[in-house]
CSV table of C-alpha atoms in Angstrom, one decimal:
chain,number,residue,atom,x,y,z
A,1322,GLY,CA,11.0,-46.3,-7.1
A,1323,ALA,CA,8.7,-45.7,-4.3
A,1324,GLY,CA,7.4,-49.6,-3.3
A,1325,VAL,CA,4.1,-50.0,-1.5
A,1326,SER,CA,2.7,-47.7,0.7
A,1327,GLN,CA,-0.2,-48.3,3.1
A,1328,SER,CA,-1.8,-46.0,5.4
A,1329,PRO,CA,-2.7,-45.8,8.3
A,1330,SER,CA,0.0,-47.6,9.8
A,1331,ASN,CA,-1.9,-48.0,13.0
A,1332,LYS,CA,-5.4,-47.6,13.6
A,1333,VAL,CA,-7.5,-48.2,17.0
A,1334,THR,CA,-11.1,-47.7,16.7
A,1335,GLU,CA,-14.1,-48.4,18.9
A,1336,LYS,CA,-16.0,-51.6,18.5
A,1337,GLY,CA,-19.0,-51.4,15.7
A,1338,LYS,CA,-16.7,-48.1,14.0
A,1339,ASP,CA,-16.1,-48.5,10.0
A,1340,VAL,CA,-12.3,-48.2,8.9
A,1341,GLU,CA,-11.1,-47.4,5.7
A,1342,LEU,CA,-7.5,-49.0,5.1
A,1343,ARG,CA,-5.3,-47.9,1.9
A,1344,CYS,CA,-2.9,-49.4,-0.4
A,1345,ASP,CA,-0.8,-47.5,-3.5
A,1346,PRO,CA,0.4,-50.0,-5.2
A,1347,ILE,CA,3.9,-50.1,-7.1
A,1348,SER,CA,3.3,-48.0,-9.8
A,1349,GLY,CA,2.8,-49.9,-13.3
A,1350,HIS,CA,2.0,-53.1,-11.6
A,1351,THR,CA,-2.0,-54.5,-12.7
A,1352,ALA,CA,-2.3,-57.1,-9.6
A,1353,LEU,CA,-3.1,-56.2,-6.1
A,1354,TYR,CA,-3.7,-58.4,-2.7
A,1355,TRP,CA,-5.1,-57.9,0.8
A,1356,TYR,CA,-3.8,-60.1,3.0
A,1357,ARG,CA,-4.3,-60.5,7.3
A,1358,GLN,CA,-2.0,-61.7,9.6
A,1359,SER,CA,-3.1,-62.0,13.3
A,1360,LEU,CA,-1.0,-63.0,16.1
A,1361,GLY,CA,0.7,-65.8,16.2
A,1362,GLN,CA,-0.3,-67.2,12.3
A,1363,GLY,CA,0.8,-66.9,8.9
A,1364,LEU,CA,-0.8,-64.7,6.5
A,1365,GLU,CA,-4.5,-64.6,5.4
A,1366,PHE,CA,-5.1,-64.3,1.7
A,1367,LEU,CA,-8.4,-61.8,1.5
A,1368,ILE,CA,-8.9,-60.9,-2.1
A,1369,TYR,CA,-7.2,-60.4,-5.5
A,1370,PHE,CA,-7.3,-57.8,-8.1
A,1371,GLN,CA,-6.3,-57.6,-11.4
A,1372,GLY,CA,-6.8,-53.8,-12.6
A,1373,ASN,CA,-10.0,-52.7,-11.5
A,1374,SER,CA,-11.3,-56.2,-10.2
A,1375,ALA,CA,-12.0,-58.9,-8.1
A,1376,PRO,CA,-12.7,-61.9,-9.4
A,1377,ASP,CA,-13.2,-63.8,-6.2
A,1378,LYS,CA,-14.1,-62.2,-3.4
A,1379,SER,CA,-14.9,-65.3,-0.8
A,1380,GLY,CA,-11.5,-64.9,1.0
A,1381,LEU,CA,-13.1,-61.6,2.7
A,1382,PRO,CA,-13.8,-62.8,6.1
A,1383,SER,CA,-18.0,-61.8,6.1
A,1384,ASP,CA,-20.2,-59.8,4.8
A,1385,ARG,CA,-18.8,-56.4,6.8
A,1386,PHE,CA,-15.8,-56.4,4.8
A,1387,SER,CA,-15.6,-55.1,1.2
A,1388,ALA,CA,-12.6,-53.8,-0.9
A,1389,GLU,CA,-12.6,-51.7,-4.4
A,1390,ARG,CA,-9.7,-50.4,-6.5
A,1391,THR,CA,-10.0,-47.7,-8.8
A,1392,GLY,CA,-8.1,-46.4,-11.7
A,1393,GLY,CA,-6.1,-49.7,-11.6
A,1394,SER,CA,-3.8,-47.7,-8.9
A,1395,VAL,CA,-5.5,-47.4,-5.4
A,1396,SER,CA,-7.3,-50.0,-3.5
A,1397,THR,CA,-9.2,-49.5,-0.5
A,1398,LEU,CA,-10.6,-52.4,2.2
A,1399,THR,CA,-13.3,-51.1,4.1
A,1400,ILE,CA,-14.5,-53.2,7.5
A,1401,GLN,CA,-17.8,-51.7,8.9
A,1402,ARG,CA,-18.6,-52.2,12.2
A,1403,THR,CA,-15.3,-53.5,13.5
A,1404,GLN,CA,-15.2,-56.5,15.7
A,1405,GLN,CA,-12.6,-57.5,18.2
A,1406,GLU,CA,-11.7,-60.1,15.9
A,1407,ASP,CA,-10.1,-57.7,12.8
A,1408,SER,CA,-7.5,-56.7,15.2
A,1409,ALA,CA,-5.0,-58.0,13.1
A,1410,VAL,CA,-2.3,-56.5,10.9
A,1411,TYR,CA,-3.6,-55.4,7.2
A,1412,LEU,CA,-1.5,-56.2,4.5
A,1413,CYS,CA,-1.3,-55.2,0.7
A,1414,ALA,CA,1.0,-56.3,-1.9
A,1415,SER,CA,1.2,-55.8,-5.5
A,1416,SER,CA,3.2,-57.9,-8.2
A,1417,VAL,CA,3.4,-57.7,-12.1
A,1418,ARG,CA,0.5,-59.5,-14.0
A,1419,ASP,CA,1.6,-63.1,-14.7
A,1420,TYR,CA,4.5,-62.9,-11.8
A,1421,TYR,CA,4.1,-64.1,-8.5
A,1422,GLU,CA,6.5,-62.3,-6.7
A,1423,GLN,CA,4.2,-60.3,-4.4
A,1424,TYR,CA,5.7,-57.0,-2.9
A,1425,PHE,CA,4.2,-56.4,0.4
A,1426,GLY,CA,3.7,-52.7,2.1
A,1427,PRO,CA,4.8,-52.0,5.9
A,1428,GLY,CA,1.1,-53.3,6.4
A,1429,THR,CA,-1.6,-51.4,8.6
A,1430,ARG,CA,-2.2,-52.1,13.0
A,1431,LEU,CA,-5.7,-52.5,13.5
A,1432,THR,CA,-7.0,-52.5,16.8
A,1433,VAL,CA,-10.8,-52.6,18.3
A,1434,THR,CA,-11.0,-51.9,21.7
B,711,ASP,CA,-6.9,-77.0,7.5
B,712,GLN,CA,-3.4,-75.3,7.0
B,713,GLN,CA,-1.8,-76.6,2.9
B,714,VAL,CA,1.6,-74.4,4.2
B,715,LYS,CA,3.0,-75.7,7.3
B,716,GLN,CA,6.0,-74.5,8.7
B,717,ASN,CA,6.8,-76.7,11.6
B,718,SER,CA,9.4,-74.9,13.5
B,719,PRO,CA,8.2,-72.1,14.9
B,720,SER,CA,11.9,-71.0,15.8
B,721,LEU,CA,15.6,-71.9,15.2
B,722,SER,CA,18.6,-70.6,16.4
B,723,VAL,CA,21.7,-70.7,14.3
B,724,GLN,CA,25.2,-69.8,14.8
B,725,GLU,CA,26.5,-67.0,13.2
B,726,GLY,CA,28.6,-68.7,10.4
B,727,ARG,CA,26.8,-71.8,10.4
B,728,ILE,CA,24.5,-72.8,7.6
B,729,SER,CA,20.8,-72.2,8.2
B,730,ILE,CA,17.9,-74.6,7.5
B,731,LEU,CA,14.3,-73.5,7.5
B,732,ASN,CA,11.7,-76.2,6.2
B,733,CYS,CA,8.0,-76.2,4.7
B,734,ASP,CA,6.0,-78.8,4.0
B,735,TYR,CA,2.9,-78.6,2.0
B,736,THR,CA,-0.2,-80.6,0.9
B,737,ASN,CA,-1.8,-79.2,-2.3
B,738,SER,CA,-0.6,-80.8,-5.2
B,739,MET,CA,-1.5,-78.0,-7.4
B,740,PHE,CA,0.7,-75.7,-5.7
B,741,ASP,CA,3.8,-75.2,-8.9
B,742,TYR,CA,5.2,-72.2,-7.6
B,743,PHE,CA,6.6,-71.8,-4.2
B,744,LEU,CA,8.4,-68.5,-2.0
B,745,TRP,CA,9.9,-68.0,0.3
B,746,TYR,CA,9.8,-64.2,2.4
B,747,LYS,CA,12.0,-62.8,4.9
B,748,LYS,CA,10.1,-59.9,7.7
B,749,TYR,CA,11.4,-58.1,10.5
B,750,PRO,CA,9.0,-56.4,13.1
B,751,ALA,CA,6.6,-53.5,12.3
B,752,GLU,CA,7.5,-54.3,8.3
B,753,GLY,CA,6.4,-55.8,5.7
B,754,PRO,CA,7.2,-59.3,4.2
B,755,THR,CA,10.2,-59.5,1.9
B,756,PHE,CA,10.5,-61.4,-0.9
B,757,LEU,CA,14.2,-63.6,-0.7
B,758,ILE,CA,13.4,-66.6,-3.3
B,759,SER,CA,11.0,-68.8,-5.7
B,760,ILE,CA,11.4,-71.8,-7.0
B,761,SER,CA,9.1,-73.3,-9.5
B,762,SER,CA,7.6,-76.9,-9.2
B,763,ILE,CA,9.7,-78.0,-12.6
B,764,LYS,CA,12.4,-77.4,-10.9
B,765,ASP,CA,13.8,-78.8,-7.6
B,766,LYS,CA,16.6,-76.5,-6.8
B,767,ASN,CA,17.2,-72.3,-7.5
B,768,GLU,CA,20.3,-70.7,-5.8
B,769,ASP,CA,20.4,-66.6,-5.4
B,770,GLY,CA,23.7,-65.6,-3.3
B,771,ARG,CA,23.7,-67.4,0.1
B,772,PHE,CA,20.3,-68.2,-0.3
B,773,THR,CA,19.2,-71.8,-2.2
B,774,VAL,CA,15.3,-73.2,-1.9
B,775,PHE,CA,15.1,-76.6,-2.7
B,776,LEU,CA,12.2,-78.7,-3.5
B,777,ASN,CA,11.4,-82.4,-2.9
B,778,LYS,CA,7.9,-82.7,-5.0
B,779,SER,CA,7.3,-86.3,-4.5
B,780,ALA,CA,8.2,-85.7,-0.3
B,781,LYS,CA,6.0,-82.0,-0.6
B,782,HIS,CA,9.1,-80.4,0.7
B,783,LEU,CA,11.1,-77.7,0.3
B,784,SER,CA,13.9,-76.1,2.0
B,785,LEU,CA,16.1,-72.4,2.3
B,786,HIS,CA,19.2,-72.7,3.1
B,787,ILE,CA,21.2,-69.7,4.0
B,788,VAL,CA,24.7,-70.0,4.0
B,789,PRO,CA,27.0,-68.4,6.0
B,790,SER,CA,24.6,-66.9,8.3
B,791,GLN,CA,24.9,-63.6,9.4
B,792,PRO,CA,23.5,-61.1,12.2
B,793,GLY,CA,21.1,-59.7,10.0
B,794,ASP,CA,19.5,-62.9,8.8
B,795,SER,CA,17.4,-62.7,12.3
B,796,ALA,CA,14.2,-62.5,11.5
B,797,VAL,CA,11.4,-64.5,10.5
B,798,TYR,CA,10.8,-66.4,7.4
B,799,PHE,CA,7.6,-67.5,5.5
B,800,CYS,CA,7.1,-70.2,3.2
B,801,ALA,CA,4.6,-69.9,0.8
B,802,ALA,CA,2.7,-71.3,-2.5
B,803,SER,CA,0.9,-70.6,-5.2
B,804,GLY,CA,-1.7,-72.4,-7.2
B,805,GLY,CA,-1.2,-70.9,-10.8
B,806,GLY,CA,-3.4,-68.2,-11.1
B,807,GLY,CA,-3.4,-64.8,-8.8
B,808,ALA,CA,-6.7,-64.6,-8.0
B,809,ASP,CA,-6.3,-67.6,-5.3
B,810,GLY,CA,-3.5,-64.7,-3.6
B,811,LEU,CA,-0.9,-66.9,-2.0
B,812,THR,CA,-1.0,-69.4,0.7
B,813,PHE,CA,1.4,-69.0,3.9
B,814,GLY,CA,2.7,-70.7,6.5
B,815,LYS,CA,3.1,-69.7,10.2
B,816,GLY,CA,6.7,-68.4,10.1
B,817,THR,CA,10.0,-69.8,11.4
B,818,HIS,CA,11.7,-67.0,13.7
B,819,LEU,CA,14.9,-67.6,13.1
B,820,ILE,CA,17.9,-66.1,15.3
B,821,ILE,CA,21.2,-66.2,14.9
B,822,GLN,CA,24.0,-66.1,17.7
B,823,PRO,CA,27.0,-64.0,17.5
């Protein structure tokens, strides 16, 4: 079966523009996670969805970041008015509810110029 | 503060020998630990996990050891193979999907022929 997919794989944008990143989780996985990895750092947890709801949004770095999930499947992470410090690889993962093994997509490399 | 620490940024091991990757954590609420492997331009791949009620879990060439009193875990790879060259991330979970996983910064394992 297909794994987690993300699009685009690479995105270069100008400072101040909005970007939208997409994640398609593994079919049947109800839990979905967004992380980001900045250069030389580990993965930083951003937000978690169980079904369509995100019980805790406090991991999002600023109010320029938002995420939604519809139909219990596809999720989008939106960054408004991008800044250079937003440059990172954004990773999405999904897991079967109540399991801890998260399966990651290949990531979207975002570069803000 | 970093709750999951991998103090060795890189490790070089000869093919056929044992690779030992170490990880320390500070949060006593963590109850599940995972190791992920990451190749360049790919998302992390789940390798092996261990629950806090165990002290050892083995899967083929991979064994994870957990020392709760020392808040330390290690991943042993025996024998090491060239394809094992990758970045290895230690991750921990606090008992619920809403917190995501807390990752270390990774150790770059290089297997020398």
